[in-house]
Amino acid sequence: MAGVESIYMTEEELLVLLAGKGKRYWYGIDSREEEEQRNPFKKEDLYRILGDLYQKEYVEWDQNMVKINESIDPMMQVLIEAECCVRAENEKDKRIYYFDSSGIVMMEKSQRENGMLRLTLLEKAEFFISLREAEFLPEDSFEPESEQEIVKQKEEMTEKAFLQLIKMDGEKQLDAMKIMEAGITTFISQESGTTTRVIPYETEWLQKQLSRWMDWTK
């Protein structure tokens, strides 16, 4: 799969870079890991982290200022300006994709280096390829026979979503979709404001909805 070479950093290094750009909240890889930098790093910790980032050539010194290196700036801009994110999880892997109008950053826990995050900048066309390669996209669902069957299966739906799609406005969540299973049926649970809509899963519908969110039709 094409794309720029991946970069590796710790979660605290990422938080420092994001905070330096004014972003103090991000949706983590795990649904229980919404991260907010509520407490500033101690000065000695900050110096250590910046030193590590400098050694990795992710930042550079510009007189008395710390500047993000141009080589990773496009990736950081996507994370900062992200309008939508998608969490994907199965038995083998766990990832989160961040979207803005310029591209996508895929974030996952490194399998090579313990405690490190792996970030990769993707083209828009590579997103669904990535989901398929990692076996995150389910097969299209069987159509339930009746509205009562939808309600019944919704009640049996597992709480754990293997695809969770979130549309954001800064720190505010606007809309969300969860792809969940109940028996042999896969559902899309679509949340907008106080309204929740449950429909059988279709890959084509999901692709169109994401394209509409990201205005990829232009």
JSON list of C-alpha atoms in Angstrom, two decimals:
[
{"chain": "A", "resi": 1, "resn": "MET", "atom": "CA", "xyz": [0.00, 0.00, 0.00]},
{"chain": "A", "resi": 2, "resn": "ALA", "atom": "CA", "xyz": [1.35, 3.39, -0.97]},
{"chain": "A", "resi": 3, "resn": "GLY", "atom": "CA", "xyz": [1.85, 6.23, 1.46]},
{"chain": "A", "resi": 4, "resn": "VAL", "atom": "CA", "xyz": [4.67, 8.00, 3.22]},
{"chain": "A", "resi": 5, "resn": "GLU", "atom": "CA", "xyz": [6.94, 6.10, 5.56]},
{"chain": "A", "resi": 6, "resn": "SER", "atom": "CA", "xyz": [5.41, 5.60, 8.98]},
{"chain": "A", "resi": 7, "resn": "ILE", "atom": "CA", "xyz": [6.71, 7.47, 12.01]},
{"chain": "A", "resi": 8, "resn": "TYR", "atom": "CA", "xyz": [6.87, 6.22, 15.59]},
{"chain": "A", "resi": 9, "resn": "MET", "atom": "CA", "xyz": [6.41, 8.16, 18.80]},
{"chain": "A", "resi": 10, "resn": "THR", "atom": "CA", "xyz": [5.13, 7.71, 22.34]},
{"chain": "A", "resi": 11, "resn": "GLU", "atom": "CA", "xyz": [1.72, 8.94, 23.42]},
{"chain": "A", "resi": 12, "resn": "GLU", "atom": "CA", "xyz": [3.29, 11.68, 25.57]},
{"chain": "A", "resi": 13, "resn": "GLU", "atom": "CA", "xyz": [5.37, 12.87, 22.60]},
{"chain": "A", "resi": 14, "resn": "LEU", "atom": "CA", "xyz": [2.22, 13.08, 20.51]},
{"chain": "A", "resi": 15, "resn": "LEU", "atom": "CA", "xyz": [0.39, 15.00, 23.25]},
{"chain": "A", "resi": 16, "resn": "VAL", "atom": "CA", "xyz": [3.24, 17.53, 23.47]},
{"chain": "A", "resi": 17, "resn": "LEU", "atom": "CA", "xyz": [3.21, 18.08, 19.69]},
{"chain": "A", "resi": 18, "resn": "LEU", "atom": "CA", "xyz": [-0.58, 18.49, 19.64]},
{"chain": "A", "resi": 19, "resn": "ALA", "atom": "CA", "xyz": [-0.58, 20.80, 22.67]},
{"chain": "A", "resi": 20, "resn": "GLY", "atom": "CA", "xyz": [2.12, 22.90, 21.00]},
{"chain": "A", "resi": 21, "resn": "LYS", "atom": "CA", "xyz": [-0.32, 23.44, 18.15]},
{"chain": "A", "resi": 22, "resn": "GLY", "atom": "CA", "xyz": [-3.15, 24.33, 20.55]},
{"chain": "A", "resi": 23, "resn": "LYS", "atom": "CA", "xyz": [-4.98, 20.98, 20.48]},
{"chain": "A", "resi": 24, "resn": "ARG", "atom": "CA", "xyz": [-5.60, 19.51, 23.93]},
{"chain": "A", "resi": 25, "resn": "TYR", "atom": "CA", "xyz": [-8.14, 16.82, 23.15]},
{"chain": "A", "resi": 26, "resn": "TRP", "atom": "CA", "xyz": [-8.05, 13.80, 20.87]},
{"chain": "A", "resi": 27, "resn": "TYR", "atom": "CA", "xyz": [-9.92, 10.54, 20.36]},
{"chain": "A", "resi": 28, "resn": "GLY", "atom": "CA", "xyz": [-7.59, 7.68, 21.25]},
{"chain": "A", "resi": 29, "resn": "ILE", "atom": "CA", "xyz": [-7.24, 4.27, 19.64]},
{"chain": "A", "resi": 30, "resn": "ASP", "atom": "CA", "xyz": [-9.40, 2.67, 22.31]},
{"chain": "A", "resi": 31, "resn": "SER", "atom": "CA", "xyz": [-12.95, 3.89, 22.95]},
{"chain": "A", "resi": 32, "resn": "ARG", "atom": "CA", "xyz": [-12.04, 4.13, 26.65]},
{"chain": "A", "resi": 33, "resn": "GLU", "atom": "CA", "xyz": [-9.03, 6.31, 25.88]},
{"chain": "A", "resi": 34, "resn": "GLU", "atom": "CA", "xyz": [-10.38, 9.74, 25.04]},
{"chain": "A", "resi": 35, "resn": "GLU", "atom": "CA", "xyz": [-7.31, 11.73, 25.93]},
{"chain": "A", "resi": 36, "resn": "GLU", "atom": "CA", "xyz": [-7.27, 15.19, 27.37]},
{"chain": "A", "resi": 37, "resn": "GLN", "atom": "CA", "xyz": [-4.13, 16.90, 28.61]},
{"chain": "A", "resi": 38, "resn": "ARG", "atom": "CA", "xyz": [-5.70, 18.29, 31.77]},
{"chain": "A", "resi": 39, "resn": "ASN", "atom": "CA", "xyz": [-2.46, 18.69, 33.70]},
{"chain": "A", "resi": 40, "resn": "PRO", "atom": "CA", "xyz": [0.61, 20.32, 32.13]},
{"chain": "A", "resi": 41, "resn": "PHE", "atom": "CA", "xyz": [3.79, 18.27, 32.02]},
{"chain": "A", "resi": 42, "resn": "LYS", "atom": "CA", "xyz": [6.39, 19.10, 34.62]},
{"chain": "A", "resi": 43, "resn": "LYS", "atom": "CA", "xyz": [9.15, 21.26, 33.17]},
{"chain": "A", "resi": 44, "resn": "GLU", "atom": "CA", "xyz": [11.77, 18.50, 33.43]},
{"chain": "A", "resi": 45, "resn": "ASP", "atom": "CA", "xyz": [9.44, 16.02, 31.70]},
{"chain": "A", "resi": 46, "resn": "LEU", "atom": "CA", "xyz": [8.74, 18.51, 28.93]},
{"chain": "A", "resi": 47, "resn": "TYR", "atom": "CA", "xyz": [12.47, 19.07, 28.32]},
{"chain": "A", "resi": 48, "resn": "ARG", "atom": "CA", "xyz": [13.03, 15.30, 28.21]},
{"chain": "A", "resi": 49, "resn": "ILE", "atom": "CA", "xyz": [10.19, 14.77, 25.74]},
{"chain": "A", "resi": 50, "resn": "LEU", "atom": "CA", "xyz": [11.34, 17.64, 23.52]},
{"chain": "A", "resi": 51, "resn": "GLY", "atom": "CA", "xyz": [14.87, 16.21, 23.61]},
{"chain": "A", "resi": 52, "resn": "ASP", "atom": "CA", "xyz": [13.55, 12.83, 22.47]},
{"chain": "A", "resi": 53, "resn": "LEU", "atom": "CA", "xyz": [11.55, 14.50, 19.68]},
{"chain": "A", "resi": 54, "resn": "TYR", "atom": "CA", "xyz": [14.67, 16.39, 18.59]},
{"chain": "A", "resi": 55, "resn": "GLN", "atom": "CA", "xyz": [16.71, 13.17, 18.51]},
{"chain": "A", "resi": 56, "resn": "LYS", "atom": "CA", "xyz": [14.06, 11.64, 16.24]},
{"chain": "A", "resi": 57, "resn": "GLU", "atom": "CA", "xyz": [14.22, 14.78, 14.04]},
{"chain": "A", "resi": 58, "resn": "TYR", "atom": "CA", "xyz": [10.52, 15.48, 14.59]},
{"chain": "A", "resi": 59, "resn": "VAL", "atom": "CA", "xyz": [11.23, 18.98, 15.94]},
{"chain": "A", "resi": 60, "resn": "GLU", "atom": "CA", "xyz": [13.98, 21.54, 15.43]},
{"chain": "A", "resi": 61, "resn": "TRP", "atom": "CA", "xyz": [15.16, 24.62, 17.30]},
{"chain": "A", "resi": 62, "resn": "ASP", "atom": "CA", "xyz": [14.44, 28.01, 15.74]},
{"chain": "A", "resi": 63, "resn": "GLN", "atom": "CA", "xyz": [16.19, 30.54, 18.00]},
{"chain": "A", "resi": 64, "resn": "ASN", "atom": "CA", "xyz": [14.16, 30.27, 21.25]},
{"chain": "A", "resi": 65, "resn": "MET", "atom": "CA", "xyz": [11.24, 28.46, 19.59]},
{"chain": "A", "resi": 66, "resn": "VAL", "atom": "CA", "xyz": [10.56, 24.77, 19.02]},
{"chain": "A", "resi": 67, "resn": "LYS", "atom": "CA", "xyz": [9.36, 24.09, 15.50]},
{"chain": "A", "resi": 68, "resn": "ILE", "atom": "CA", "xyz": [7.77, 20.91, 14.10]},
{"chain": "A", "resi": 69, "resn": "ASN", "atom": "CA", "xyz": [9.93, 19.48, 11.33]},
{"chain": "A", "resi": 70, "resn": "GLU", "atom": "CA", "xyz": [8.51, 19.93, 7.83]},
{"chain": "A", "resi": 71, "resn": "SER", "atom": "CA", "xyz": [8.76, 16.18, 7.20]},
{"chain": "A", "resi": 72, "resn": "ILE", "atom": "CA", "xyz": [5.97, 15.40, 9.71]},
{"chain": "A", "resi": 73, "resn": "ASP", "atom": "CA", "xyz": [4.05, 18.68, 9.53]},
{"chain": "A", "resi": 74, "resn": "PRO", "atom": "CA", "xyz": [1.46, 17.40, 6.97]},
{"chain": "A", "resi": 75, "resn": "MET", "atom": "CA", "xyz": [0.69, 14.49, 9.29]},
{"chain": "A", "resi": 76, "resn": "MET", "atom": "CA", "xyz": [0.36, 16.75, 12.32]},
{"chain": "A", "resi": 77, "resn": "GLN", "atom": "CA", "xyz": [-1.91, 19.13, 10.42]},
{"chain": "A", "resi": 78, "resn": "VAL", "atom": "CA", "xyz": [-4.34, 16.28, 9.68]},
{"chain": "A", "resi": 79, "resn": "LEU", "atom": "CA", "xyz": [-4.44, 15.36, 13.39]},
{"chain": "A", "resi": 80, "resn": "ILE", "atom": "CA", "xyz": [-4.99, 18.98, 14.41]},
{"chain": "A", "resi": 81, "resn": "GLU", "atom": "CA", "xyz": [-7.66, 19.77, 11.81]},
{"chain": "A", "resi": 82, "resn": "ALA", "atom": "CA", "xyz": [-9.39, 16.37, 11.89]},
{"chain": "A", "resi": 83, "resn": "GLU", "atom": "CA", "xyz": [-13.11, 16.60, 11.12]},
{"chain": "A", "resi": 84, "resn": "CYS", "atom": "CA", "xyz": [-13.85, 12.91, 11.44]},
{"chain": "A", "resi": 85, "resn": "CYS", "atom": "CA", "xyz": [-12.26, 9.82, 12.94]},
{"chain": "A", "resi": 86, "resn": "VAL", "atom": "CA", "xyz": [-12.91, 6.10, 12.58]},
{"chain": "A", "resi": 87, "resn": "ARG", "atom": "CA", "xyz": [-11.99, 3.55, 15.25]},
{"chain": "A", "resi": 88, "resn": "ALA", "atom": "CA", "xyz": [-11.54, 0.03, 13.93]},
{"chain": "A", "resi": 89, "resn": "GLU", "atom": "CA", "xyz": [-11.07, -3.06, 16.07]},
{"chain": "A", "resi": 90, "resn": "ASN", "atom": "CA", "xyz": [-11.06, -6.82, 15.64]},
{"chain": "A", "resi": 91, "resn": "GLU", "atom": "CA", "xyz": [-9.41, -9.77, 17.37]},
{"chain": "A", "resi": 92, "resn": "LYS", "atom": "CA", "xyz": [-6.07, -9.13, 15.63]},
{"chain": "A", "resi": 93, "resn": "ASP", "atom": "CA", "xyz": [-5.74, -5.37, 15.39]},
{"chain": "A", "resi": 94, "resn": "LYS", "atom": "CA", "xyz": [-6.89, -1.97, 16.62]},
{"chain": "A", "resi": 95, "resn": "ARG", "atom": "CA", "xyz": [-6.53, 1.31, 14.71]},
{"chain": "A", "resi": 96, "resn": "ILE", "atom": "CA", "xyz": [-7.92, 4.81, 14.47]},
{"chain": "A", "resi": 97, "resn": "TYR", "atom": "CA", "xyz": [-8.07, 6.92, 11.32]},
{"chain": "A", "resi": 98, "resn": "TYR", "atom": "CA", "xyz": [-8.19, 10.73, 11.46]},
{"chain": "A", "resi": 99, "resn": "PHE", "atom": "CA", "xyz": [-9.56, 12.68, 8.48]},
{"chain": "A", "resi": 100, "resn": "ASP", "atom": "CA", "xyz": [-9.40, 16.23, 7.26]},
{"chain": "A", "resi": 101, "resn": "SER", "atom": "CA", "xyz": [-9.82, 17.69, 3.78]},
{"chain": "A", "resi": 102, "resn": "SER", "atom": "CA", "xyz": [-6.15, 17.11, 2.90]},
{"chain": "A", "resi": 103, "resn": "GLY", "atom": "CA", "xyz": [-5.69, 13.49, 3.91]},
{"chain": "A", "resi": 104, "resn": "ILE", "atom": "CA", "xyz": [-5.87, 10.70, 6.48]},
{"chain": "A", "resi": 105, "resn": "VAL", "atom": "CA", "xyz": [-3.60, 9.65, 9.32]},
{"chain": "A", "resi": 106, "resn": "MET", "atom": "CA", "xyz": [-3.79, 6.05, 10.46]},
{"chain": "A", "resi": 107, "resn": "MET", "atom": "CA", "xyz": [-2.69, 5.49, 14.07]},
{"chain": "A", "resi": 108, "resn": "GLU", "atom": "CA", "xyz": [-2.03, 2.10, 15.65]},
{"chain": "A", "resi": 109, "resn": "LYS", "atom": "CA", "xyz": [0.01, 0.65, 18.48]},
{"chain": "A", "resi": 110, "resn": "SER", "atom": "CA", "xyz": [3.39, -0.47, 17.18]},
{"chain": "A", "resi": 111, "resn": "GLN", "atom": "CA", "xyz": [3.87, -4.22, 17.02]},
{"chain": "A", "resi": 112, "resn": "ARG", "atom": "CA", "xyz": [7.66, -3.75, 16.85]},
{"chain": "A", "resi": 113, "resn": "GLU", "atom": "CA", "xyz": [8.30, -1.29, 19.66]},
{"chain": "A", "resi": 114, "resn": "ASN", "atom": "CA", "xyz": [6.49, -1.56, 22.98]},
{"chain": "A", "resi": 115, "resn": "GLY", "atom": "CA", "xyz": [4.78, 1.63, 24.14]},
{"chain": "A", "resi": 116, "resn": "MET", "atom": "CA", "xyz": [5.06, 3.33, 20.75]},
{"chain": "A", "resi": 117, "resn": "LEU", "atom": "CA", "xyz": [2.38, 4.58, 18.38]},
{"chain": "A", "resi": 118, "resn": "ARG", "atom": "CA", "xyz": [2.78, 4.13, 14.64]},
{"chain": "A", "resi": 119, "resn": "LEU", "atom": "CA", "xyz": [1.38, 6.93, 12.45]},
{"chain": "A", "resi": 120, "resn": "THR", "atom": "CA", "xyz": [1.02, 6.71, 8.67]},
{"chain": "A", "resi": 121, "resn": "LEU", "atom": "CA", "xyz": [-0.26, 9.35, 6.24]},
{"chain": "A", "resi": 122, "resn": "LEU", "atom": "CA", "xyz": [-2.69, 7.88, 3.70]},
{"chain": "A", "resi": 123, "resn": "GLU", "atom": "CA", "xyz": [-4.40, 9.05, 0.55]},
{"chain": "A", "resi": 124, "resn": "LYS", "atom": "CA", "xyz": [-8.21, 9.10, 0.62]},
{"chain": "A", "resi": 125, "resn": "ALA", "atom": "CA", "xyz": [-8.41, 6.20, -1.82]},
{"chain": "A", "resi": 126, "resn": "GLU", "atom": "CA", "xyz": [-6.31, 4.04, 0.53]},
{"chain": "A", "resi": 127, "resn": "PHE", "atom": "CA", "xyz": [-8.73, 4.21, 3.46]},
{"chain": "A", "resi": 128, "resn": "PHE", "atom": "CA", "xyz": [-11.15, 1.46, 2.42]},
{"chain": "A", "resi": 129, "resn": "ILE", "atom": "CA", "xyz": [-8.22, -0.60, 1.08]},
{"chain": "A", "resi": 130, "resn": "SER", "atom": "CA", "xyz": [-6.65, -0.39, 4.54]},
{"chain": "A", "resi": 131, "resn": "LEU", "atom": "CA", "xyz": [-9.90, -1.45, 6.24]},
{"chain": "A", "resi": 132, "resn": "ARG", "atom": "CA", "xyz": [-10.30, -4.42, 3.90]},
{"chain": "A", "resi": 133, "resn": "GLU", "atom": "CA", "xyz": [-6.68, -5.56, 4.21]},
{"chain": "A", "resi": 134, "resn": "ALA", "atom": "CA", "xyz": [-6.99, -5.60, 8.01]},
{"chain": "A", "resi": 135, "resn": "GLU", "atom": "CA", "xyz": [-10.39, -7.35, 7.76]},
{"chain": "A", "resi": 136, "resn": "PHE", "atom": "CA", "xyz": [-12.27, -4.55, 9.51]},
{"chain": "A", "resi": 137, "resn": "LEU", "atom": "CA", "xyz": [-15.12, -4.32, 6.98]},
{"chain": "A", "resi": 138, "resn": "PRO", "atom": "CA", "xyz": [-17.86, -6.89, 7.60]},
{"chain": "A", "resi": 139, "resn": "GLU", "atom": "CA", "xyz": [-19.92, -8.57, 4.91]},
{"chain": "A", "resi": 140, "resn": "ASP", "atom": "CA", "xyz": [-23.17, -6.86, 3.95]},
{"chain": "A", "resi": 141, "resn": "SER", "atom": "CA", "xyz": [-25.93, -7.79, 6.37]},
{"chain": "A", "resi": 142, "resn": "PHE", "atom": "CA", "xyz": [-29.06, -9.85, 5.79]},
{"chain": "A", "resi": 143, "resn": "GLU", "atom": "CA", "xyz": [-32.20, -7.72, 5.68]},
{"chain": "A", "resi": 144, "resn": "PRO", "atom": "CA", "xyz": [-34.43, -8.35, 8.75]},
{"chain": "A", "resi": 145, "resn": "GLU", "atom": "CA", "xyz": [-37.94, -9.41, 7.85]},
{"chain": "A", "resi": 146, "resn": "SER", "atom": "CA", "xyz": [-39.73, -6.76, 9.91]},
{"chain": "A", "resi": 147, "resn": "GLU", "atom": "CA", "xyz": [-39.36, -3.66, 12.08]},
{"chain": "A", "resi": 148, "resn": "GLN", "atom": "CA", "xyz": [-40.01, -5.88, 15.12]},
{"chain": "A", "resi": 149, "resn": "GLU", "atom": "CA", "xyz": [-37.06, -8.04, 14.10]},
{"chain": "A", "resi": 150, "resn": "ILE", "atom": "CA", "xyz": [-34.83, -4.95, 13.95]},
{"chain": "A", "resi": 151, "resn": "VAL", "atom": "CA", "xyz": [-35.90, -3.94, 17.47]},
{"chain": "A", "resi": 152, "resn": "LYS", "atom": "CA", "xyz": [-35.35, -7.49, 18.77]},
{"chain": "A", "resi": 153, "resn": "GLN", "atom": "CA", "xyz": [-31.90, -7.77, 17.22]},
{"chain": "A", "resi": 154, "resn": "LYS", "atom": "CA", "xyz": [-30.97, -4.26, 18.33]},
{"chain": "A", "resi": 155, "resn": "GLU", "atom": "CA", "xyz": [-31.59, -5.34, 21.93]},
{"chain": "A", "resi": 156, "resn": "GLU", "atom": "CA", "xyz": [-29.19, -8.25, 21.41]},
{"chain": "A", "resi": 157, "resn": "MET", "atom": "CA", "xyz": [-26.55, -6.02, 19.87]},
{"chain": "A", "resi": 158, "resn": "THR", "atom": "CA", "xyz": [-23.13, -6.27, 21.46]},
{"chain": "A", "resi": 159, "resn": "GLU", "atom": "CA", "xyz": [-21.96, -3.14, 23.24]},
{"chain": "A", "resi": 160, "resn": "LYS", "atom": "CA", "xyz": [-18.53, -3.35, 21.63]},
{"chain": "A", "resi": 161, "resn": "ALA", "atom": "CA", "xyz": [-18.44, -1.79, 18.17]},
{"chain": "A", "resi": 162, "resn": "PHE", "atom": "CA", "xyz": [-15.82, -3.03, 15.72]},
{"chain": "A", "resi": 163, "resn": "LEU", "atom": "CA", "xyz": [-16.18, 0.14, 13.66]},
{"chain": "A", "resi": 164, "resn": "GLN", "atom": "CA", "xyz": [-16.99, 3.47, 15.27]},
{"chain": "A", "resi": 165, "resn": "LEU", "atom": "CA", "xyz": [-17.23, 6.60, 13.13]},
{"chain": "A", "resi": 166, "resn": "ILE", "atom": "CA", "xyz": [-17.23, 10.04, 14.76]},
{"chain": "A", "resi": 167, "resn": "LYS", "atom": "CA", "xyz": [-17.74, 13.43, 13.14]},
{"chain": "A", "resi": 168, "resn": "MET", "atom": "CA", "xyz": [-16.28, 16.31, 15.15]},
{"chain": "A", "resi": 169, "resn": "ASP", "atom": "CA", "xyz": [-16.27, 20.08, 15.42]},
{"chain": "A", "resi": 170, "resn": "GLY", "atom": "CA", "xyz": [-13.19, 20.82, 17.50]},
{"chain": "A", "resi": 171, "resn": "GLU", "atom": "CA", "xyz": [-13.81, 19.01, 20.79]},
{"chain": "A", "resi": 172, "resn": "LYS", "atom": "CA", "xyz": [-17.55, 18.63, 20.12]},
{"chain": "A", "resi": 173, "resn": "GLN", "atom": "CA", "xyz": [-18.95, 15.38, 18.72]},
{"chain": "A", "resi": 174, "resn": "LEU", "atom": "CA", "xyz": [-21.57, 16.13, 16.06]},
{"chain": "A", "resi": 175, "resn": "ASP", "atom": "CA", "xyz": [-22.57, 12.72, 14.70]},
{"chain": "A", "resi": 176, "resn": "ALA", "atom": "CA", "xyz": [-21.51, 9.14, 15.28]},
{"chain": "A", "resi": 177, "resn": "MET", "atom": "CA", "xyz": [-22.03, 5.74, 13.68]},
{"chain": "A", "resi": 178, "resn": "LYS", "atom": "CA", "xyz": [-21.28, 2.33, 15.15]},
{"chain": "A", "resi": 179, "resn": "ILE", "atom": "CA", "xyz": [-21.07, -0.91, 13.20]},
{"chain": "A", "resi": 180, "resn": "MET", "atom": "CA", "xyz": [-22.26, -3.67, 15.56]},
{"chain": "A", "resi": 181, "resn": "GLU", "atom": "CA", "xyz": [-23.33, -7.30, 15.44]},
{"chain": "A", "resi": 182, "resn": "ALA", "atom": "CA", "xyz": [-26.45, -9.08, 16.70]},
{"chain": "A", "resi": 183, "resn": "GLY", "atom": "CA", "xyz": [-26.52, -12.75, 15.84]},
{"chain": "A", "resi": 184, "resn": "ILE", "atom": "CA", "xyz": [-25.90, -13.10, 12.10]},
{"chain": "A", "resi": 185, "resn": "THR", "atom": "CA", "xyz": [-27.00, -9.52, 11.42]},
{"chain": "A", "resi": 186, "resn": "THR", "atom": "CA", "xyz": [-24.66, -6.54, 11.28]},
{"chain": "A", "resi": 187, "resn": "PHE", "atom": "CA", "xyz": [-26.17, -3.13, 12.02]},
{"chain": "A", "resi": 188, "resn": "ILE", "atom": "CA", "xyz": [-25.27, 0.50, 11.60]},
{"chain": "A", "resi": 189, "resn": "SER", "atom": "CA", "xyz": [-26.36, 2.53, 14.63]},
{"chain": "A", "resi": 190, "resn": "GLN", "atom": "CA", "xyz": [-26.39, 6.15, 13.45]},
{"chain": "A", "resi": 191, "resn": "GLU", "atom": "CA", "xyz": [-26.54, 8.91, 16.08]},
{"chain": "A", "resi": 192, "resn": "SER", "atom": "CA", "xyz": [-27.24, 12.56, 15.29]},
{"chain": "A", "resi": 193, "resn": "GLY", "atom": "CA", "xyz": [-28.10, 14.86, 18.18]},
{"chain": "A", "resi": 194, "resn": "THR", "atom": "CA", "xyz": [-30.71, 13.05, 20.27]},
{"chain": "A", "resi": 195, "resn": "THR", "atom": "CA", "xyz": [-31.82, 10.79, 17.39]},
{"chain": "A", "resi": 196, "resn": "THR", "atom": "CA", "xyz": [-30.59, 7.22, 16.85]},
{"chain": "A", "resi": 197, "resn": "ARG", "atom": "CA", "xyz": [-31.32, 5.31, 13.65]},
{"chain": "A", "resi": 198, "resn": "VAL", "atom": "CA", "xyz": [-30.58, 1.59, 13.26]},
{"chain": "A", "resi": 199, "resn": "ILE", "atom": "CA", "xyz": [-30.31, 0.04, 9.80]},
{"chain": "A", "resi": 200, "resn": "PRO", "atom": "CA", "xyz": [-28.80, -3.15, 8.34]},
{"chain": "A", "resi": 201, "resn": "TYR", "atom": "CA", "xyz": [-25.14, -2.74, 7.36]},
{"chain": "A", "resi": 202, "resn": "GLU", "atom": "CA", "xyz": [-24.21, -2.19, 3.71]},
{"chain": "A", "resi": 203, "resn": "THR", "atom": "CA", "xyz": [-20.64, -1.40, 2.62]},
{"chain": "A", "resi": 204, "resn": "GLU", "atom": "CA", "xyz": [-21.82, 0.84, -0.22]},
{"chain": "A", "resi": 205, "resn": "TRP", "atom": "CA", "xyz": [-24.04, 2.88, 2.14]},
{"chain": "A", "resi": 206, "resn": "LEU", "atom": "CA", "xyz": [-21.14, 3.30, 4.58]},
{"chain": "A", "resi": 207, "resn": "GLN", "atom": "CA", "xyz": [-18.83, 4.48, 1.79]},
{"chain": "A", "resi": 208, "resn": "LYS", "atom": "CA", "xyz": [-21.38, 7.03, 0.58]},
{"chain": "A", "resi": 209, "resn": "GLN", "atom": "CA", "xyz": [-22.01, 8.32, 4.11]},
{"chain": "A", "resi": 210, "resn": "LEU", "atom": "CA", "xyz": [-18.31, 8.80, 4.79]},
{"chain": "A", "resi": 211, "resn": "SER", "atom": "CA", "xyz": [-17.86, 10.49, 1.42]},
{"chain": "A", "resi": 212, "resn": "ARG", "atom": "CA", "xyz": [-20.70, 12.87, 2.27]},
{"chain": "A", "resi": 213, "resn": "TRP", "atom": "CA", "xyz": [-19.15, 13.63, 5.67]},
{"chain": "A", "resi": 214, "resn": "MET", "atom": "CA", "xyz": [-15.78, 14.37, 4.12]},
{"chain": "A", "resi": 215, "resn": "ASP", "atom": "CA", "xyz": [-17.16, 15.97, 0.95]},
{"chain": "A", "resi": 216, "resn": "TRP", "atom": "CA", "xyz": [-15.13, 13.57, -1.18]},
{"chain": "A", "resi": 217, "resn": "THR", "atom": "CA", "xyz": [-17.58, 13.77, -4.08]},
{"chain": "A", "resi": 218, "resn": "LYS", "atom": "CA", "xyz": [-15.96, 16.92, -5.48]}
]
